[in-house]
Amino acid sequence: MAMKFPPFLRPFVALGFLALACGPGDEPIAPPDSGTSADAGTRTDAGSSVDAGDTVDSGTAVDAGSDVDAGSDVDAGSDVDAGSDVDAGSDDAGTAVDAGTSVDAGSTVDAGTSTDAGSATDAGSSTDGGSTTDAGTIDGPDSDGGVTQIRLMAANLTSGNGQSYDPGHGIRLMQGVDPDVVMIQEFNYKSNSAADIRAMVDTAFGTGFSYYREGGAQIPNGVISRFPIIESGEWTDTQVSNRDFAWARINIPGPRDLWVVSVHLLTSGSGVRNTEATNLVKFIKANVPESDYLAIGGDFNTDSRSEACLTTFKQVVDTAGPYPADKNGNGGTNAGRSKPYDHVLVDADLRKYQVSTVVGNSTFANGLVLDSRVYTPISEISPALNSDSGASMMQHMGVVKTYVTPNF
């Protein structure tokens, strides 16, 4: 038999059942806002116009105005949601440093913008290029972090008549030795659009690599890195109009950063090259902290190891031997293999961590001069072909050195 309540009690009973049905805290939890504080504070990308005002950041349909969100008494006027200092007017959503999220630097949208990948400020995202477990990190005996292997390469490996990497010989050579950081010259590929340069880096090294390519140069210098590039730019080479000194500050595991400079000195004479070296040393002394590591690499066009420019570079890097060589002990890096055109030079702090360069089952105690014409077995540097280093207009050999730095 159903219980009946007096008329004056029925409204109170109804309210009681309604409260039980609703229960406490039924408001949906919104997904994380795609513009968190981690997004807006990366040091790397520094301001592409594409990212800073996208529809994901600051004002999505989920955030601050959805049918579900804005109707509860708790949510619709809270300090956190819908117009708080954090969400829609903060460092997130359009700051000058936004545009470098972990999703940004390798996305299809990013890689094809005209701003990215060729601008003076572009260098990839702060997470692009790998974690401490990437790029040859090996577990060392130390209990406080281990060590990281860093393979550096100087590469002026263009071929054909266009001073570009279009023919593919240089790309295969770089793939064959798997470098972590490349100081590259004549950094041209197809139309030189952002999409084409990104495609070259992806093909030669992988989608996780970041890069910097100087803008407005006929034969630009650049830096390609497995590790995050956190700053980059170019210093003026007053002796030439079609390129400058391209530099990058790289976040390697451990307390020190690695600064690298990609250079392409002139062929017009040793005096001009020494002027270039003098100017570059001034830039380095003014900008690179002595506590960080430094590497200068690329095409020096030096006729001998006693040239004045190498003496000048001694102020900031170690230029002493022993020197890299091929399997036959030849250290020449020009096409005729008679002159040391190309170099990887590092400061004394990094030089003490140099180790043998190991490729497959082959060991090069002082580093490798990469000439596929004499390299055996060629399978160790696959997909490179024997003929690649002898390709038409291939005027240089690659130089590779390896270092193992502490992570503490």
mmCIF file of C-alpha atoms in Angstrom:
data_model
loop_
_atom_site.group_PDB
_atom_site.id
_atom_site.type_symbol
_atom_site.label_atom_id
_atom_site.label_comp_id
_atom_site.label_asym_id
_atom_site.label_seq_id
_atom_site.Cartn_x
_atom_site.Cartn_y
_atom_site.Cartn_z
ATOM 1 C CA MET A 1 0.000 0.000 0.000
ATOM 2 C CA ALA A 2 1.556 3.292 -1.075
ATOM 3 C CA MET A 3 2.322 5.879 1.571
ATOM 4 C CA LYS A 4 0.658 9.212 1.160
ATOM 5 C CA PHE A 5 1.959 12.447 2.535
ATOM 6 C CA PRO A 6 -0.091 15.378 3.640
ATOM 7 C CA PRO A 7 -0.254 18.121 0.987
ATOM 8 C CA PHE A 8 1.917 20.545 2.951
ATOM 9 C CA LEU A 9 4.829 17.975 3.059
ATOM 10 C CA ARG A 10 4.847 16.991 -0.636
ATOM 11 C CA PRO A 11 7.023 19.878 -1.980
ATOM 12 C CA PHE A 12 9.726 19.161 0.607
ATOM 13 C CA VAL A 13 9.770 15.449 -0.214
ATOM 14 C CA ALA A 14 10.090 16.230 -3.934
ATOM 15 C CA LEU A 15 13.070 18.476 -3.306
ATOM 16 C CA GLY A 16 14.750 15.749 -1.266
ATOM 17 C CA PHE A 17 14.465 13.183 -4.070
ATOM 18 C CA LEU A 18 15.794 15.697 -6.591
ATOM 19 C CA ALA A 19 18.898 16.323 -4.476
ATOM 20 C CA LEU A 20 19.562 12.589 -4.183
ATOM 21 C CA ALA A 21 19.243 12.125 -7.955
ATOM 22 C CA CYS A 22 21.754 14.861 -8.848
ATOM 23 C CA GLY A 23 24.487 13.876 -6.403
ATOM 24 C CA PRO A 24 27.625 15.944 -5.690
ATOM 25 C CA GLY A 25 30.047 17.279 -8.384
ATOM 26 C CA ASP A 26 28.536 16.087 -11.673
ATOM 27 C CA GLU A 27 30.220 18.783 -13.778
ATOM 28 C CA PRO A 28 32.377 17.300 -16.638
ATOM 29 C CA ILE A 29 36.147 17.755 -16.369
ATOM 30 C CA ALA A 30 37.378 19.707 -19.390
ATOM 31 C CA PRO A 31 40.320 18.241 -21.335
ATOM 32 C CA PRO A 32 43.666 19.966 -20.816
ATOM 33 C CA ASP A 33 43.781 23.286 -22.603
ATOM 34 C CA SER A 34 46.124 22.963 -25.566
ATOM 35 C CA GLY A 35 47.768 26.201 -24.608
ATOM 36 C CA THR A 36 49.279 25.354 -21.236
ATOM 37 C CA SER A 37 52.095 27.292 -19.648
ATOM 38 C CA ALA A 38 54.521 24.751 -21.089
ATOM 39 C CA ASP A 39 53.424 25.824 -24.555
ATOM 40 C CA ALA A 40 54.130 29.479 -24.242
ATOM 41 C CA GLY A 41 57.589 29.409 -22.738
ATOM 42 C CA THR A 42 59.822 27.444 -25.070
ATOM 43 C CA ARG A 43 62.986 29.237 -26.038
ATOM 44 C CA THR A 44 63.241 27.669 -29.420
ATOM 45 C CA ASP A 45 60.898 28.694 -32.132
ATOM 46 C CA ALA A 46 60.633 32.343 -31.279
ATOM 47 C CA GLY A 47 57.679 33.554 -33.091
ATOM 48 C CA SER A 48 56.246 32.110 -36.261
ATOM 49 C CA SER A 49 53.146 34.010 -37.259
ATOM 50 C CA VAL A 50 51.314 30.784 -37.997
ATOM 51 C CA ASP A 51 51.257 29.276 -34.519
ATOM 52 C CA ALA A 52 50.613 32.154 -32.235
ATOM 53 C CA GLY A 53 46.949 32.569 -32.958
ATOM 54 C CA ASP A 54 45.684 29.177 -34.008
ATOM 55 C CA THR A 55 42.211 27.958 -33.257
ATOM 56 C CA VAL A 56 43.440 25.346 -30.818
ATOM 57 C CA ASP A 57 45.055 27.907 -28.557
ATOM 58 C CA SER A 58 42.915 30.296 -26.495
ATOM 59 C CA GLY A 59 39.257 29.849 -27.170
ATOM 60 C CA THR A 60 38.330 26.401 -28.394
ATOM 61 C CA ALA A 61 34.742 25.211 -28.426
ATOM 62 C CA VAL A 62 35.462 23.028 -25.409
ATOM 63 C CA ASP A 63 36.978 25.765 -23.314
ATOM 64 C CA ALA A 64 34.986 28.562 -21.725
ATOM 65 C CA GLY A 65 31.822 28.428 -23.754
ATOM 66 C CA SER A 66 30.522 24.943 -24.414
ATOM 67 C CA ASP A 67 26.923 23.974 -23.732
ATOM 68 C CA VAL A 68 28.076 21.550 -21.055
ATOM 69 C CA ASP A 69 30.576 23.806 -19.397
ATOM 70 C CA ALA A 70 28.911 27.131 -18.989
ATOM 71 C CA GLY A 71 25.695 26.179 -17.327
ATOM 72 C CA SER A 72 26.686 24.964 -13.889
ATOM 73 C CA ASP A 73 26.701 27.307 -10.934
ATOM 74 C CA VAL A 74 30.187 26.198 -10.018
ATOM 75 C CA ASP A 75 31.854 26.612 -13.396
ATOM 76 C CA ALA A 76 30.380 29.505 -15.292
ATOM 77 C CA GLY A 77 31.862 32.254 -13.240
ATOM 78 C CA SER A 78 34.873 30.653 -11.646
ATOM 79 C CA ASP A 79 38.296 32.283 -11.638
ATOM 80 C CA VAL A 80 39.791 29.334 -13.498
ATOM 81 C CA ASP A 81 37.514 28.886 -16.471
ATOM 82 C CA ALA A 82 36.331 31.250 -19.190
ATOM 83 C CA GLY A 83 38.471 34.280 -19.039
ATOM 84 C CA SER A 84 40.897 33.625 -16.244
ATOM 85 C CA ASP A 85 44.366 35.097 -16.158
ATOM 86 C CA VAL A 86 45.764 31.739 -17.144
ATOM 87 C CA ASP A 87 43.523 30.813 -20.032
ATOM 88 C CA ALA A 88 42.724 33.546 -22.493
ATOM 89 C CA GLY A 89 44.978 36.467 -22.115
ATOM 90 C CA SER A 90 48.123 35.072 -20.634
ATOM 91 C CA ASP A 91 51.460 33.911 -22.037
ATOM 92 C CA ASP A 92 49.413 31.318 -23.853
ATOM 93 C CA ALA A 93 47.415 32.449 -26.882
ATOM 94 C CA GLY A 94 49.547 34.706 -28.898
ATOM 95 C CA THR A 95 52.674 35.666 -27.062
ATOM 96 C CA ALA A 96 55.810 36.486 -28.980
ATOM 97 C CA VAL A 97 57.478 33.314 -27.813
ATOM 98 C CA ASP A 98 54.595 31.007 -28.623
ATOM 99 C CA ALA A 99 54.865 28.912 -31.774
ATOM 100 C CA GLY A 100 57.246 26.344 -30.545
ATOM 101 C CA THR A 101 55.143 23.646 -28.921
ATOM 102 C CA SER A 102 56.206 20.025 -29.035
ATOM 103 C CA VAL A 103 53.569 19.413 -31.684
ATOM 104 C CA ASP A 104 54.617 22.356 -33.812
ATOM 105 C CA ALA A 105 58.016 21.718 -35.247
ATOM 106 C CA GLY A 106 57.263 18.515 -37.034
ATOM 107 C CA SER A 107 53.658 18.930 -38.040
ATOM 108 C CA THR A 108 52.501 19.028 -41.615
ATOM 109 C CA VAL A 109 51.138 22.519 -41.161
ATOM 110 C CA ASP A 110 54.325 23.868 -39.620
ATOM 111 C CA ALA A 111 56.747 22.388 -42.085
ATOM 112 C CA GLY A 112 55.180 24.059 -45.037
ATOM 113 C CA THR A 113 54.885 27.605 -43.872
ATOM 114 C CA SER A 114 57.000 30.228 -45.507
ATOM 115 C CA THR A 115 58.009 31.545 -42.110
ATOM 116 C CA ASP A 116 59.351 28.314 -40.694
ATOM 117 C CA ALA A 117 62.530 26.507 -41.603
ATOM 118 C CA GLY A 118 64.208 29.269 -43.478
ATOM 119 C CA SER A 119 63.859 32.289 -41.299
ATOM 120 C CA ALA A 120 66.634 33.782 -39.271
ATOM 121 C CA THR A 121 64.893 32.751 -36.078
ATOM 122 C CA ASP A 122 63.751 29.256 -36.944
ATOM 123 C CA ALA A 123 65.451 26.368 -35.292
ATOM 124 C CA GLY A 124 62.855 23.752 -34.530
ATOM 125 C CA SER A 125 61.014 23.172 -31.316
ATOM 126 C CA SER A 126 62.682 22.805 -27.973
ATOM 127 C CA THR A 127 61.715 19.156 -27.921
ATOM 128 C CA ASP A 128 62.558 18.478 -31.547
ATOM 129 C CA GLY A 129 65.631 16.395 -31.884
ATOM 130 C CA GLY A 130 65.338 14.029 -29.084
ATOM 131 C CA SER A 131 65.450 13.178 -25.469
ATOM 132 C CA THR A 132 68.434 12.150 -23.416
ATOM 133 C CA THR A 133 67.836 8.591 -24.503
ATOM 134 C CA ASP A 134 68.017 9.535 -28.158
ATOM 135 C CA ALA A 135 71.048 9.974 -30.329
ATOM 136 C CA GLY A 136 73.450 7.454 -28.978
ATOM 137 C CA THR A 137 73.060 8.002 -25.280
ATOM 138 C CA ILE A 138 74.736 5.151 -23.494
ATOM 139 C CA ASP A 139 74.578 4.109 -19.890
ATOM 140 C CA GLY A 140 77.807 4.950 -18.177
ATOM 141 C CA PRO A 141 79.207 3.664 -14.912
ATOM 142 C CA ASP A 142 78.373 6.897 -13.107
ATOM 143 C CA SER A 143 75.400 6.860 -10.792
ATOM 144 C CA ASP A 144 74.612 10.515 -11.496
ATOM 145 C CA GLY A 145 73.388 10.424 -15.058
ATOM 146 C CA GLY A 146 75.732 8.525 -17.357
ATOM 147 C CA VAL A 147 77.123 9.912 -20.604
ATOM 148 C CA THR A 148 75.955 10.934 -24.070
ATOM 149 C CA GLN A 149 77.617 10.194 -27.393
ATOM 150 C CA ILE A 150 77.661 13.133 -29.833
ATOM 151 C CA ARG A 151 78.813 12.574 -33.409
ATOM 152 C CA LEU A 152 79.701 15.838 -35.165
ATOM 153 C CA MET A 153 79.998 16.182 -38.947
ATOM 154 C CA ALA A 154 81.195 18.856 -41.365
ATOM 155 C CA ALA A 155 79.389 18.451 -44.667
ATOM 156 C CA ASN A 156 79.808 20.407 -47.879
ATOM 157 C CA LEU A 157 78.533 17.482 -49.917
ATOM 158 C CA THR A 158 76.538 19.063 -52.734
ATOM 159 C CA SER A 159 76.847 17.680 -56.240
ATOM 160 C CA GLY A 160 75.756 18.610 -59.736
ATOM 161 C CA ASN A 161 75.694 22.094 -61.208
ATOM 162 C CA GLY A 162 73.230 23.667 -58.783
ATOM 163 C CA GLN A 163 75.270 23.581 -55.552
ATOM 164 C CA SER A 164 72.418 21.632 -53.980
ATOM 165 C CA TYR A 165 71.569 18.289 -52.429
ATOM 166 C CA ASP A 166 69.005 17.490 -55.127
ATOM 167 C CA PRO A 167 71.034 14.719 -56.832
ATOM 168 C CA GLY A 168 71.082 12.710 -53.592
ATOM 169 C CA HIS A 169 74.779 11.778 -53.347
ATOM 170 C CA GLY A 170 75.409 13.970 -50.314
ATOM 171 C CA ILE A 171 72.218 12.859 -48.591
ATOM 172 C CA ARG A 172 73.244 9.211 -48.878
ATOM 173 C CA LEU A 173 76.715 9.968 -47.507
ATOM 174 C CA MET A 174 75.273 11.711 -44.454
ATOM 175 C CA GLN A 175 72.798 8.888 -43.885
ATOM 176 C CA GLY A 176 75.652 6.398 -44.021
ATOM 177 C CA VAL A 177 77.480 7.768 -40.969
ATOM 178 C CA ASP A 178 74.435 8.738 -38.868
ATOM 179 C CA PRO A 179 75.655 12.025 -37.333
ATOM 180 C CA ASP A 180 73.981 13.725 -34.387
ATOM 181 C CA VAL A 181 74.925 17.291 -35.320
ATOM 182 C CA VAL A 182 75.847 18.462 -38.828
ATOM 183 C CA MET A 183 77.466 21.752 -39.763
ATOM 184 C CA ILE A 184 76.273 21.873 -43.353
ATOM 185 C CA GLN A 185 77.238 24.126 -46.268
ATOM 186 C CA GLU A 186 75.422 25.010 -49.499
ATOM 187 C CA PHE A 187 72.185 24.048 -47.754
ATOM 188 C CA ASN A 188 69.982 24.076 -50.881
ATOM 189 C CA TYR A 189 67.325 21.557 -51.863
ATOM 190 C CA LYS A 190 64.739 21.711 -54.644
ATOM 191 C CA SER A 191 62.845 25.028 -54.417
ATOM 192 C CA ASN A 192 64.301 25.858 -50.990
ATOM 193 C CA SER A 193 60.783 26.237 -49.649
ATOM 194 C CA ALA A 194 60.243 25.437 -46.003
ATOM 195 C CA ALA A 195 58.462 22.233 -47.007
ATOM 196 C CA ASP A 196 61.335 21.120 -49.245
ATOM 197 C CA ILE A 197 64.026 21.817 -46.653
ATOM 198 C CA ARG A 198 61.989 20.011 -44.007
ATOM 199 C CA ALA A 199 61.593 17.060 -46.384
ATOM 200 C CA MET A 200 65.359 16.921 -46.949
ATOM 201 C CA VAL A 201 66.079 16.879 -43.217
ATOM 202 C CA ASP A 202 63.404 14.227 -42.654
ATOM 203 C CA THR A 203 64.836 12.054 -45.431
ATOM 204 C CA ALA A 204 68.494 12.401 -44.495
ATOM 205 C CA PHE A 205 68.176 12.303 -40.710
ATOM 206 C CA GLY A 206 64.635 11.766 -39.455
ATOM 207 C CA THR A 207 61.547 13.689 -38.464
ATOM 208 C CA GLY A 208 62.856 14.255 -34.932
ATOM 209 C CA PHE A 209 65.791 16.412 -36.055
ATOM 210 C CA SER A 210 65.666 20.194 -35.842
ATOM 211 C CA TYR A 211 67.657 22.599 -37.966
ATOM 212 C CA TYR A 212 68.656 26.165 -38.650
ATOM 213 C CA ARG A 213 69.286 27.486 -42.159
ATOM 214 C CA GLU A 214 70.399 31.060 -42.686
ATOM 215 C CA GLY A 215 67.993 33.157 -44.736
ATOM 216 C CA GLY A 216 68.612 35.224 -47.860
ATOM 217 C CA ALA A 217 71.831 33.495 -48.884
ATOM 218 C CA GLN A 218 72.678 31.990 -52.258
ATOM 219 C CA ILE A 219 74.640 29.130 -50.713
ATOM 220 C CA PRO A 220 73.506 29.180 -47.077
ATOM 221 C CA ASN A 221 75.201 27.563 -44.135
ATOM 222 C CA GLY A 222 73.168 25.687 -41.561
ATOM 223 C CA VAL A 223 73.036 23.380 -38.570
ATOM 224 C CA ILE A 224 71.060 20.134 -38.298
ATOM 225 C CA SER A 225 70.710 18.516 -34.873
ATOM 226 C CA ARG A 226 69.262 15.454 -33.214
ATOM 227 C CA PHE A 227 69.205 17.461 -29.986
ATOM 228 C CA PRO A 228 66.992 20.524 -29.429
ATOM 229 C CA ILE A 229 68.206 23.805 -30.907
ATOM 230 C CA ILE A 230 67.340 26.464 -28.341
ATOM 231 C CA GLU A 231 68.864 29.510 -30.041
ATOM 232 C CA SER A 232 70.183 30.169 -33.538
ATOM 233 C CA GLY A 233 71.107 32.880 -35.977
ATOM 234 C CA GLU A 234 73.835 34.200 -38.229
ATOM 235 C CA TRP A 235 76.854 36.416 -37.760
ATOM 236 C CA THR A 236 77.911 38.552 -40.697
ATOM 237 C CA ASP A 237 80.817 37.444 -42.864
ATOM 238 C CA THR A 238 82.029 40.806 -44.166
ATOM 239 C CA GLN A 239 84.196 39.211 -46.840
ATOM 240 C CA VAL A 240 81.424 37.620 -48.886
ATOM 241 C CA SER A 241 77.857 38.514 -49.854
ATOM 242 C CA ASN A 242 76.204 35.147 -50.472
ATOM 243 C CA ARG A 243 76.527 33.555 -47.020
ATOM 244 C CA ASP A 244 77.317 34.254 -43.363
ATOM 245 C CA PHE A 245 78.371 32.291 -40.286
ATOM 246 C CA ALA A 246 75.387 30.189 -39.135
ATOM 247 C CA TRP A 247 75.323 29.303 -35.454
ATOM 248 C CA ALA A 248 73.133 27.302 -33.116
ATOM 249 C CA ARG A 249 72.984 26.729 -29.385
ATOM 250 C CA ILE A 250 72.054 23.102 -28.726
ATOM 251 C CA ASN A 251 70.626 21.599 -25.566
ATOM 252 C CA ILE A 252 72.595 18.404 -25.057
ATOM 253 C CA PRO A 253 72.109 16.273 -21.927
ATOM 254 C CA GLY A 254 73.983 17.664 -18.969
ATOM 255 C CA PRO A 255 74.551 21.141 -17.528
ATOM 256 C CA ARG A 256 76.439 22.561 -20.536
ATOM 257 C CA ASP A 257 75.029 23.591 -23.895
ATOM 258 C CA LEU A 258 76.823 22.941 -27.175
ATOM 259 C CA TRP A 259 77.351 25.934 -29.487
ATOM 260 C CA VAL A 260 78.164 25.083 -33.093
ATOM 261 C CA VAL A 261 79.124 27.385 -35.958
ATOM 262 C CA SER A 262 78.826 26.347 -39.609
ATOM 263 C CA VAL A 263 81.337 28.139 -41.812
ATOM 264 C CA HIS A 264 82.256 28.332 -45.497
ATOM 265 C CA LEU A 265 85.423 30.377 -45.869
ATOM 266 C CA LEU A 266 86.445 31.912 -49.179
ATOM 267 C CA THR A 267 88.760 30.386 -51.768
ATOM 268 C CA SER A 268 90.257 33.753 -52.727
ATOM 269 C CA GLY A 269 93.307 33.534 -50.465
ATOM 270 C CA SER A 270 94.679 32.733 -47.054
ATOM 271 C CA GLY A 271 94.680 36.416 -46.042
ATOM 272 C CA VAL A 272 90.950 36.721 -46.664
ATOM 273 C CA ARG A 273 90.301 33.507 -44.760
ATOM 274 C CA ASN A 274 92.289 34.857 -41.825
ATOM 275 C CA THR A 275 90.156 38.012 -41.826
ATOM 276 C CA GLU A 276 87.051 35.822 -41.736
ATOM 277 C CA ALA A 277 88.526 33.806 -38.869
ATOM 278 C CA THR A 278 89.430 36.983 -36.945
ATOM 279 C CA ASN A 279 85.890 38.309 -37.265
ATOM 280 C CA LEU A 280 84.345 34.992 -36.245
ATOM 281 C CA VAL A 281 86.560 34.717 -33.168
ATOM 282 C CA LYS A 282 85.288 38.152 -32.070
ATOM 283 C CA PHE A 283 81.672 37.006 -32.431
ATOM 284 C CA ILE A 284 82.376 33.858 -30.453
ATOM 285 C CA LYS A 285 84.150 35.667 -27.618
ATOM 286 C CA ALA A 286 81.273 38.142 -27.367
ATOM 287 C CA ASN A 287 78.442 35.596 -27.414
ATOM 288 C CA VAL A 288 79.463 32.084 -26.373
ATOM 289 C CA PRO A 289 79.847 31.436 -22.624
ATOM 290 C CA GLU A 290 83.205 29.940 -21.736
ATOM 291 C CA SER A 291 81.407 27.377 -19.600
ATOM 292 C CA ASP A 292 79.619 25.884 -22.657
ATOM 293 C CA TYR A 293 81.059 23.613 -25.328
ATOM 294 C CA LEU A 294 81.991 25.031 -28.746
ATOM 295 C CA ALA A 295 82.456 23.470 -32.187
ATOM 296 C CA ILE A 296 83.352 25.178 -35.471
ATOM 297 C CA GLY A 297 82.895 23.050 -38.550
ATOM 298 C CA GLY A 298 82.581 23.136 -42.276
ATOM 299 C CA ASP A 299 84.413 24.079 -45.444
ATOM 300 C CA PHE A 300 87.459 26.187 -44.542
ATOM 301 C CA ASN A 301 89.064 25.876 -48.011
ATOM 302 C CA THR A 302 92.464 25.733 -46.280
ATOM 303 C CA ASP A 303 95.444 24.667 -48.379
ATOM 304 C CA SER A 304 97.388 23.411 -45.354
ATOM 305 C CA ARG A 305 97.037 22.889 -41.614
ATOM 306 C CA SER A 306 99.484 25.730 -40.964
ATOM 307 C CA GLU A 307 97.349 28.463 -42.540
ATOM 308 C CA ALA A 308 96.976 31.704 -40.600
ATOM 309 C CA CYS A 309 93.235 31.243 -40.086
ATOM 310 C CA LEU A 310 93.835 28.022 -38.157
ATOM 311 C CA THR A 311 96.328 29.829 -35.943
ATOM 312 C CA THR A 312 93.693 32.515 -35.333
ATOM 313 C CA PHE A 313 91.059 29.913 -34.460
ATOM 314 C CA LYS A 314 93.376 28.578 -31.728
ATOM 315 C CA GLN A 315 92.052 31.384 -29.545
ATOM 316 C CA VAL A 316 88.740 29.537 -29.181
ATOM 317 C CA VAL A 317 89.232 25.929 -30.391
ATOM 318 C CA ASP A 318 91.897 23.231 -30.388
ATOM 319 C CA THR A 319 93.433 22.855 -33.859
ATOM 320 C CA ALA A 320 96.177 20.370 -32.999
ATOM 321 C CA GLY A 321 96.417 16.833 -34.314
ATOM 322 C CA PRO A 322 96.059 13.952 -34.585
ATOM 323 C CA TYR A 323 93.653 14.485 -37.474
ATOM 324 C CA PRO A 324 90.813 12.492 -39.041
ATOM 325 C CA ALA A 325 91.610 10.187 -41.941
ATOM 326 C CA ASP A 326 90.062 7.603 -44.250
ATOM 327 C CA LYS A 327 90.755 3.871 -44.129
ATOM 328 C CA ASN A 328 94.043 4.450 -45.956
ATOM 329 C CA GLY A 329 95.241 7.111 -43.524
ATOM 330 C CA ASN A 330 94.663 10.010 -45.939
ATOM 331 C CA GLY A 331 93.452 13.202 -44.242
ATOM 332 C CA GLY A 332 92.885 15.278 -47.388
ATOM 333 C CA THR A 333 89.286 16.400 -47.866
ATOM 334 C CA ASN A 334 89.236 18.152 -51.254
ATOM 335 C CA ALA A 335 88.126 16.230 -54.341
ATOM 336 C CA GLY A 336 91.727 15.315 -55.191
ATOM 337 C CA ARG A 337 92.367 14.295 -51.547
ATOM 338 C CA SER A 338 95.508 16.442 -51.292
ATOM 339 C CA LYS A 339 94.367 19.375 -49.105
ATOM 340 C CA PRO A 340 92.628 19.694 -45.717
ATOM 341 C CA TYR A 341 89.695 21.811 -46.853
ATOM 342 C CA ASP A 342 87.177 20.647 -44.230
ATOM 343 C CA HIS A 343 87.338 20.587 -40.447
ATOM 344 C CA VAL A 344 85.526 19.855 -37.198
ATOM 345 C CA LEU A 345 87.272 21.875 -34.477
ATOM 346 C CA VAL A 346 86.162 21.971 -30.823
ATOM 347 C CA ASP A 347 87.246 23.791 -27.691
ATOM 348 C CA ALA A 348 89.547 22.230 -25.124
ATOM 349 C CA ASP A 349 86.652 21.360 -22.799
ATOM 350 C CA LEU A 350 85.013 19.195 -25.461
ATOM 351 C CA ARG A 351 88.237 17.891 -27.024
ATOM 352 C CA LYS A 352 89.093 15.942 -23.870
ATOM 353 C CA TYR A 353 85.961 13.854 -24.412
ATOM 354 C CA GLN A 354 86.808 12.800 -27.973
ATOM 355 C CA VAL A 355 86.616 9.059 -28.622
ATOM 356 C CA SER A 356 87.120 6.871 -31.656
ATOM 357 C CA THR A 357 84.519 7.093 -34.395
ATOM 358 C CA VAL A 358 83.040 3.653 -34.912
ATOM 359 C CA VAL A 359 81.102 2.831 -38.068
ATOM 360 C CA GLY A 360 79.913 -0.747 -38.303
ATOM 361 C CA ASN A 361 82.943 -2.870 -37.427
ATOM 362 C CA SER A 362 85.434 -0.166 -38.424
ATOM 363 C CA THR A 363 87.168 2.146 -35.948
ATOM 364 C CA PHE A 364 88.750 5.504 -36.758
ATOM 365 C CA ALA A 365 90.799 6.602 -33.763
ATOM 366 C CA ASN A 366 90.970 10.306 -34.660
ATOM 367 C CA GLY A 367 87.800 10.686 -36.672
ATOM 368 C CA LEU A 368 86.784 9.820 -40.221
ATOM 369 C CA VAL A 369 87.320 11.486 -43.576
ATOM 370 C CA LEU A 370 84.394 10.047 -45.510
ATOM 371 C CA ASP A 371 85.290 9.025 -49.075
ATOM 372 C CA SER A 372 82.949 6.335 -50.343
ATOM 373 C CA ARG A 373 85.368 5.543 -53.199
ATOM 374 C CA VAL A 374 87.848 4.011 -50.763
ATOM 375 C CA TYR A 375 85.564 2.939 -47.943
ATOM 376 C CA THR A 376 85.318 -0.814 -47.393
ATOM 377 C CA PRO A 377 83.087 -2.588 -46.806
ATOM 378 C CA ILE A 378 80.671 -0.143 -48.414
ATOM 379 C CA SER A 379 77.775 -1.879 -46.657
ATOM 380 C CA GLU A 380 78.866 -0.186 -43.392
ATOM 381 C CA ILE A 381 77.828 3.211 -44.757
ATOM 382 C CA SER A 382 74.647 2.104 -46.540
ATOM 383 C CA PRO A 383 72.778 3.606 -48.371
ATOM 384 C CA ALA A 384 75.892 5.399 -49.678
ATOM 385 C CA LEU A 385 77.302 4.057 -52.933
ATOM 386 C CA ASN A 386 80.970 3.684 -53.863
ATOM 387 C CA SER A 387 80.534 6.315 -56.530
ATOM 388 C CA ASP A 388 78.876 8.999 -54.369
ATOM 389 C CA SER A 389 82.061 10.802 -53.283
ATOM 390 C CA GLY A 390 83.154 10.936 -56.923
ATOM 391 C CA ALA A 391 79.908 12.441 -58.210
ATOM 392 C CA SER A 392 80.025 15.348 -60.627
ATOM 393 C CA MET A 393 80.948 18.601 -58.820
ATOM 394 C CA MET A 394 81.397 16.837 -55.465
ATOM 395 C CA GLN A 395 84.315 18.958 -54.288
ATOM 396 C CA HIS A 396 84.631 17.918 -50.640
ATOM 397 C CA MET A 397 84.684 14.919 -48.331
ATOM 398 C CA GLY A 398 82.739 14.785 -45.086
ATOM 399 C CA VAL A 399 84.569 14.919 -41.747
ATOM 400 C CA VAL A 400 83.222 13.071 -38.699
ATOM 401 C CA LYS A 401 84.367 13.164 -35.072
ATOM 402 C CA THR A 402 82.771 11.608 -31.983
ATOM 403 C CA TYR A 403 82.603 12.752 -28.368
ATOM 404 C CA VAL A 404 81.190 11.235 -25.185
ATOM 405 C CA THR A 405 80.160 13.906 -22.693
ATOM 406 C CA PRO A 406 79.017 13.482 -19.090
ATOM 407 C CA ASN A 407 75.351 14.060 -18.292
ATOM 408 C CA PHE A 408 76.168 15.748 -14.989
#
